[in-house]
Amino acid sequence: MTALQFADDNATLFTADGAPTTSGMVHQWKLSDGARLAEWRAHGDTIYGLALSRDGKQLATAGADGVAKVWSLATGKVTAQLEGHNGAVFGVAFNSDGQRLTTASSDRDLLVWDLSTRQKATEIRVHKGGVTALRWTPDDKALVTACEDGMARVFTDIKSHDGAQRSGTAREGKLSGASGRLHAVDVSADAKLVVTGGQ
């Protein structure tokens, strides 16, 4: 079991499992009785991250195959396949309106995608190790990340661009004090507290 995501209705759970270099499966469960509602092969490799849009209509998956995908839960079909990383995608996160998806990768890059065009809107390339996890704050004003270098980062004033790589795409704040690789990060509902889990 490689990833978990509760739905906001507290009635449904999504899980991911699979075999490296072979398949990554997504399962949808009904929590009241444990019944499996759906399952599908989402990637050809391990799935490291799951994210559900706030309206509950889209599920994003992050794969060791270097690809992030967005799925329509109504149809079970892929609505976006995002290929821009040179390594495994460890994490995915929707913004509040579900129009943007951010991906975190072992290649040290953090990419923000415009789902209407399926193009990169922002590239953040300041991490000193693989980016292992990420979360938007509920108000979309900041993005927090966990990194293999043991640092949590908070990005604000995130700017979109035309696809060309450039500096100054976001303001970076560093949260030190951890020891070793960070694997997980979360943010409180009031956006005042960042929690990380480490090696």
mmCIF file of C-alpha atoms in Angstrom:
data_model
loop_
_atom_site.group_PDB
_atom_site.id
_atom_site.type_symbol
_atom_site.label_atom_id
_atom_site.label_comp_id
_atom_site.label_asym_id
_atom_site.label_seq_id
_atom_site.Cartn_x
_atom_site.Cartn_y
_atom_site.Cartn_z
ATOM 1 C CA MET A 1 0.000 0.000 0.000
ATOM 2 C CA THR A 2 1.719 3.176 -1.195
ATOM 3 C CA ALA A 3 -0.817 6.024 -0.892
ATOM 4 C CA LEU A 4 -4.082 6.885 0.864
ATOM 5 C CA GLN A 5 -6.649 9.655 0.321
ATOM 6 C CA PHE A 6 -9.895 10.187 2.225
ATOM 7 C CA ALA A 7 -12.770 11.910 0.441
ATOM 8 C CA ASP A 8 -14.224 14.975 2.146
ATOM 9 C CA ASP A 9 -17.550 13.169 2.639
ATOM 10 C CA ASN A 10 -15.790 10.873 5.154
ATOM 11 C CA ALA A 11 -17.546 7.965 3.423
ATOM 12 C CA THR A 12 -14.965 7.017 0.810
ATOM 13 C CA LEU A 13 -11.279 6.062 0.844
ATOM 14 C CA PHE A 14 -8.927 5.816 -2.139
ATOM 15 C CA THR A 15 -5.832 3.613 -1.880
ATOM 16 C CA ALA A 16 -2.967 2.798 -4.216
ATOM 17 C CA ASP A 17 -0.859 -0.328 -4.491
ATOM 18 C CA GLY A 18 1.079 -2.184 -7.147
ATOM 19 C CA ALA A 19 4.331 -3.752 -8.220
ATOM 20 C CA PRO A 20 7.395 -1.677 -9.191
ATOM 21 C CA THR A 21 7.880 -1.379 -12.991
ATOM 22 C CA THR A 22 4.728 -3.444 -13.534
ATOM 23 C CA SER A 23 1.558 -1.700 -12.366
ATOM 24 C CA GLY A 24 0.065 0.871 -10.044
ATOM 25 C CA MET A 25 -3.530 0.201 -9.020
ATOM 26 C CA VAL A 26 -6.109 2.574 -7.537
ATOM 27 C CA HIS A 27 -8.950 1.244 -5.372
ATOM 28 C CA GLN A 28 -12.037 3.105 -4.156
ATOM 29 C CA TRP A 29 -13.627 1.844 -0.931
ATOM 30 C CA LYS A 30 -16.885 2.468 0.920
ATOM 31 C CA LEU A 31 -15.888 3.021 4.527
ATOM 32 C CA SER A 32 -19.157 1.981 6.170
ATOM 33 C CA ASP A 33 -18.870 -1.667 5.127
ATOM 34 C CA GLY A 34 -15.456 -1.959 3.420
ATOM 35 C CA ALA A 35 -16.974 -2.669 0.015
ATOM 36 C CA ARG A 36 -14.749 -1.967 -2.992
ATOM 37 C CA LEU A 37 -16.568 0.480 -5.260
ATOM 38 C CA ALA A 38 -14.029 0.631 -8.094
ATOM 39 C CA GLU A 39 -10.490 -0.283 -9.087
ATOM 40 C CA TRP A 40 -8.306 0.475 -12.083
ATOM 41 C CA ARG A 41 -4.729 0.281 -13.351
ATOM 42 C CA ALA A 42 -3.578 3.905 -13.258
ATOM 43 C CA HIS A 43 0.170 3.618 -13.955
ATOM 44 C CA GLY A 44 2.718 1.124 -15.193
ATOM 45 C CA ASP A 45 4.764 1.592 -12.013
ATOM 46 C CA THR A 46 4.340 2.347 -8.306
ATOM 47 C CA ILE A 47 1.916 5.132 -7.345
ATOM 48 C CA TYR A 48 3.480 7.399 -4.719
ATOM 49 C CA GLY A 49 0.744 9.999 -4.231
ATOM 50 C CA LEU A 50 -2.999 10.589 -4.484
ATOM 51 C CA ALA A 51 -4.972 13.833 -4.300
ATOM 52 C CA LEU A 52 -8.683 14.536 -4.544
ATOM 53 C CA SER A 53 -10.063 17.841 -5.789
ATOM 54 C CA ARG A 54 -12.149 19.760 -3.269
ATOM 55 C CA ASP A 55 -15.374 19.147 -5.218
ATOM 56 C CA GLY A 56 -14.679 15.407 -5.174
ATOM 57 C CA LYS A 57 -14.865 15.073 -8.953
ATOM 58 C CA GLN A 58 -11.181 14.594 -9.827
ATOM 59 C CA LEU A 59 -8.488 12.262 -8.524
ATOM 60 C CA ALA A 60 -4.807 12.879 -9.279
ATOM 61 C CA THR A 61 -2.160 10.157 -9.172
ATOM 62 C CA ALA A 62 1.642 10.481 -8.966
ATOM 63 C CA GLY A 63 3.727 7.705 -10.472
ATOM 64 C CA ALA A 64 7.239 6.323 -10.347
ATOM 65 C CA ASP A 65 6.972 6.369 -14.159
ATOM 66 C CA GLY A 66 7.508 10.153 -14.029
ATOM 67 C CA VAL A 67 3.918 10.936 -14.954
ATOM 68 C CA ALA A 68 1.036 12.572 -13.083
ATOM 69 C CA LYS A 69 -2.518 11.849 -14.193
ATOM 70 C CA VAL A 70 -5.892 13.390 -13.457
ATOM 71 C CA TRP A 71 -8.942 11.127 -13.509
ATOM 72 C CA SER A 72 -12.644 11.943 -13.781
ATOM 73 C CA LEU A 73 -14.371 9.946 -11.063
ATOM 74 C CA ALA A 74 -17.660 10.176 -12.968
ATOM 75 C CA THR A 75 -16.317 8.451 -16.080
ATOM 76 C CA GLY A 76 -13.171 6.711 -14.815
ATOM 77 C CA LYS A 77 -11.215 8.247 -17.702
ATOM 78 C CA VAL A 78 -7.962 10.219 -17.770
ATOM 79 C CA THR A 79 -8.613 13.936 -18.316
ATOM 80 C CA ALA A 80 -4.958 15.018 -18.139
ATOM 81 C CA GLN A 81 -1.626 13.230 -18.441
ATOM 82 C CA LEU A 82 1.177 15.513 -17.285
ATOM 83 C CA GLU A 83 4.711 14.692 -18.391
ATOM 84 C CA GLY A 84 7.412 17.181 -17.443
ATOM 85 C CA HIS A 85 9.555 15.542 -14.785
ATOM 86 C CA ASN A 86 12.825 13.659 -15.206
ATOM 87 C CA GLY A 87 12.178 11.345 -12.278
ATOM 88 C CA ALA A 88 9.494 9.728 -10.164
ATOM 89 C CA VAL A 89 6.558 11.936 -9.194
ATOM 90 C CA PHE A 90 6.227 11.659 -5.416
ATOM 91 C CA GLY A 91 3.307 13.991 -4.739
ATOM 92 C CA VAL A 92 0.342 15.808 -6.282
ATOM 93 C CA ALA A 93 -1.920 18.561 -4.913
ATOM 94 C CA PHE A 94 -4.914 20.425 -6.338
ATOM 95 C CA ASN A 95 -5.542 24.073 -5.598
ATOM 96 C CA SER A 96 -8.940 24.915 -4.102
ATOM 97 C CA ASP A 97 -10.901 25.285 -7.358
ATOM 98 C CA GLY A 98 -9.328 22.223 -8.988
ATOM 99 C CA GLN A 99 -8.025 24.228 -11.951
ATOM 100 C CA ARG A 100 -4.356 23.759 -11.078
ATOM 101 C CA LEU A 101 -2.353 20.729 -10.056
ATOM 102 C CA THR A 102 1.098 20.854 -8.496
ATOM 103 C CA THR A 103 3.533 17.964 -8.842
ATOM 104 C CA ALA A 104 6.620 17.139 -6.756
ATOM 105 C CA SER A 105 9.402 14.923 -8.054
ATOM 106 C CA SER A 106 12.663 13.167 -7.326
ATOM 107 C CA ASP A 107 14.192 15.463 -9.975
ATOM 108 C CA ARG A 108 14.023 18.313 -7.385
ATOM 109 C CA ASP A 109 11.406 20.232 -9.362
ATOM 110 C CA LEU A 110 8.038 21.553 -8.262
ATOM 111 C CA LEU A 111 5.706 22.156 -11.208
ATOM 112 C CA VAL A 112 2.324 23.912 -11.241
ATOM 113 C CA TRP A 113 0.082 22.845 -14.135
ATOM 114 C CA ASP A 114 -2.889 24.666 -15.672
ATOM 115 C CA LEU A 115 -5.382 21.838 -16.182
ATOM 116 C CA SER A 116 -7.381 23.742 -18.811
ATOM 117 C CA THR A 117 -4.346 23.813 -21.129
ATOM 118 C CA ARG A 118 -2.342 20.922 -19.595
ATOM 119 C CA GLN A 119 0.704 23.192 -19.709
ATOM 120 C CA LYS A 120 3.204 24.132 -17.003
ATOM 121 C CA ALA A 121 2.251 27.461 -15.441
ATOM 122 C CA THR A 122 5.114 27.664 -12.937
ATOM 123 C CA GLU A 123 8.436 25.880 -12.408
ATOM 124 C CA ILE A 124 10.111 26.104 -8.992
ATOM 125 C CA ARG A 125 13.670 24.774 -9.073
ATOM 126 C CA VAL A 126 15.268 25.606 -5.718
ATOM 127 C CA HIS A 127 15.120 22.332 -3.787
ATOM 128 C CA LYS A 128 18.440 20.677 -2.883
ATOM 129 C CA GLY A 129 17.008 17.173 -3.040
ATOM 130 C CA GLY A 130 13.985 15.294 -4.304
ATOM 131 C CA VAL A 131 10.646 16.883 -3.388
ATOM 132 C CA THR A 132 8.814 14.145 -1.500
ATOM 133 C CA ALA A 133 5.478 15.748 -0.562
ATOM 134 C CA LEU A 134 3.480 18.951 -0.939
ATOM 135 C CA ARG A 135 0.294 20.702 0.206
ATOM 136 C CA TRP A 136 -1.520 23.916 -0.701
ATOM 137 C CA THR A 137 -2.817 25.998 2.171
ATOM 138 C CA PRO A 138 -6.644 26.094 2.137
ATOM 139 C CA ASP A 139 -6.631 29.706 0.881
ATOM 140 C CA ASP A 140 -4.220 28.929 -2.011
ATOM 141 C CA LYS A 141 -1.837 31.624 -0.767
ATOM 142 C CA ALA A 142 1.048 29.283 -0.018
ATOM 143 C CA LEU A 143 2.470 25.933 -1.033
ATOM 144 C CA VAL A 144 4.461 23.841 1.456
ATOM 145 C CA THR A 145 6.894 21.077 0.537
ATOM 146 C CA ALA A 146 8.954 18.336 2.163
ATOM 147 C CA CYS A 147 12.368 17.529 0.725
ATOM 148 C CA GLU A 148 15.062 14.860 0.870
ATOM 149 C CA ASP A 149 17.475 17.536 2.132
ATOM 150 C CA GLY A 150 15.601 17.641 5.462
ATOM 151 C CA MET A 151 14.102 21.069 4.832
ATOM 152 C CA ALA A 152 10.447 22.054 4.699
ATOM 153 C CA ARG A 153 9.750 25.052 2.493
ATOM 154 C CA VAL A 154 6.874 27.516 2.204
ATOM 155 C CA PHE A 155 6.335 29.223 -1.156
ATOM 156 C CA THR A 156 4.263 32.400 -1.468
ATOM 157 C CA ASP A 157 3.723 34.979 -4.233
ATOM 158 C CA ILE A 158 3.750 32.174 -6.814
ATOM 159 C CA LYS A 159 3.835 33.632 -10.312
ATOM 160 C CA SER A 160 2.729 32.054 -13.569
ATOM 161 C CA HIS A 161 4.870 32.309 -16.693
ATOM 162 C CA ASP A 162 4.726 31.427 -20.364
ATOM 163 C CA GLY A 163 6.562 28.095 -20.004
ATOM 164 C CA ALA A 164 10.114 29.374 -20.222
ATOM 165 C CA GLN A 165 12.378 28.550 -17.309
ATOM 166 C CA ARG A 166 13.224 31.581 -15.209
ATOM 167 C CA SER A 167 14.101 32.582 -11.679
ATOM 168 C CA GLY A 168 11.892 34.479 -9.270
ATOM 169 C CA THR A 169 8.733 32.402 -9.723
ATOM 170 C CA ALA A 170 7.956 32.356 -5.987
ATOM 171 C CA ARG A 171 9.109 33.662 -2.631
ATOM 172 C CA GLU A 172 10.763 30.894 -0.599
ATOM 173 C CA GLY A 173 10.692 30.475 3.163
ATOM 174 C CA LYS A 174 12.662 27.681 4.869
ATOM 175 C CA LEU A 175 11.626 25.724 7.957
ATOM 176 C CA SER A 176 14.667 24.067 9.506
ATOM 177 C CA GLY A 177 15.072 21.787 12.509
ATOM 178 C CA ALA A 178 14.428 18.387 10.974
ATOM 179 C CA SER A 179 17.116 15.718 10.809
ATOM 180 C CA GLY A 180 17.383 13.645 7.647
ATOM 181 C CA ARG A 181 15.020 13.119 4.755
ATOM 182 C CA LEU A 182 11.426 14.373 5.078
ATOM 183 C CA HIS A 183 8.705 12.108 3.703
ATOM 184 C CA ALA A 184 5.448 13.917 4.476
ATOM 185 C CA VAL A 185 4.037 17.386 5.021
ATOM 186 C CA ASP A 186 0.657 18.827 5.947
ATOM 187 C CA VAL A 187 -0.816 22.197 6.839
ATOM 188 C CA SER A 188 -3.512 23.114 9.370
ATOM 189 C CA ALA A 189 -6.867 24.485 8.238
ATOM 190 C CA ASP A 190 -5.952 27.983 9.478
ATOM 191 C CA ALA A 191 -2.610 27.824 7.583
ATOM 192 C CA LYS A 192 -0.680 28.626 10.761
ATOM 193 C CA LEU A 193 0.906 25.222 11.407
ATOM 194 C CA VAL A 194 3.088 23.024 9.182
ATOM 195 C CA VAL A 195 3.661 19.395 10.195
ATOM 196 C CA THR A 196 6.330 17.145 8.682
ATOM 197 C CA GLY A 197 7.255 13.482 8.978
ATOM 198 C CA GLY A 198 10.869 12.445 8.601
ATOM 199 C CA GLN A 199 13.225 9.538 8.152
#
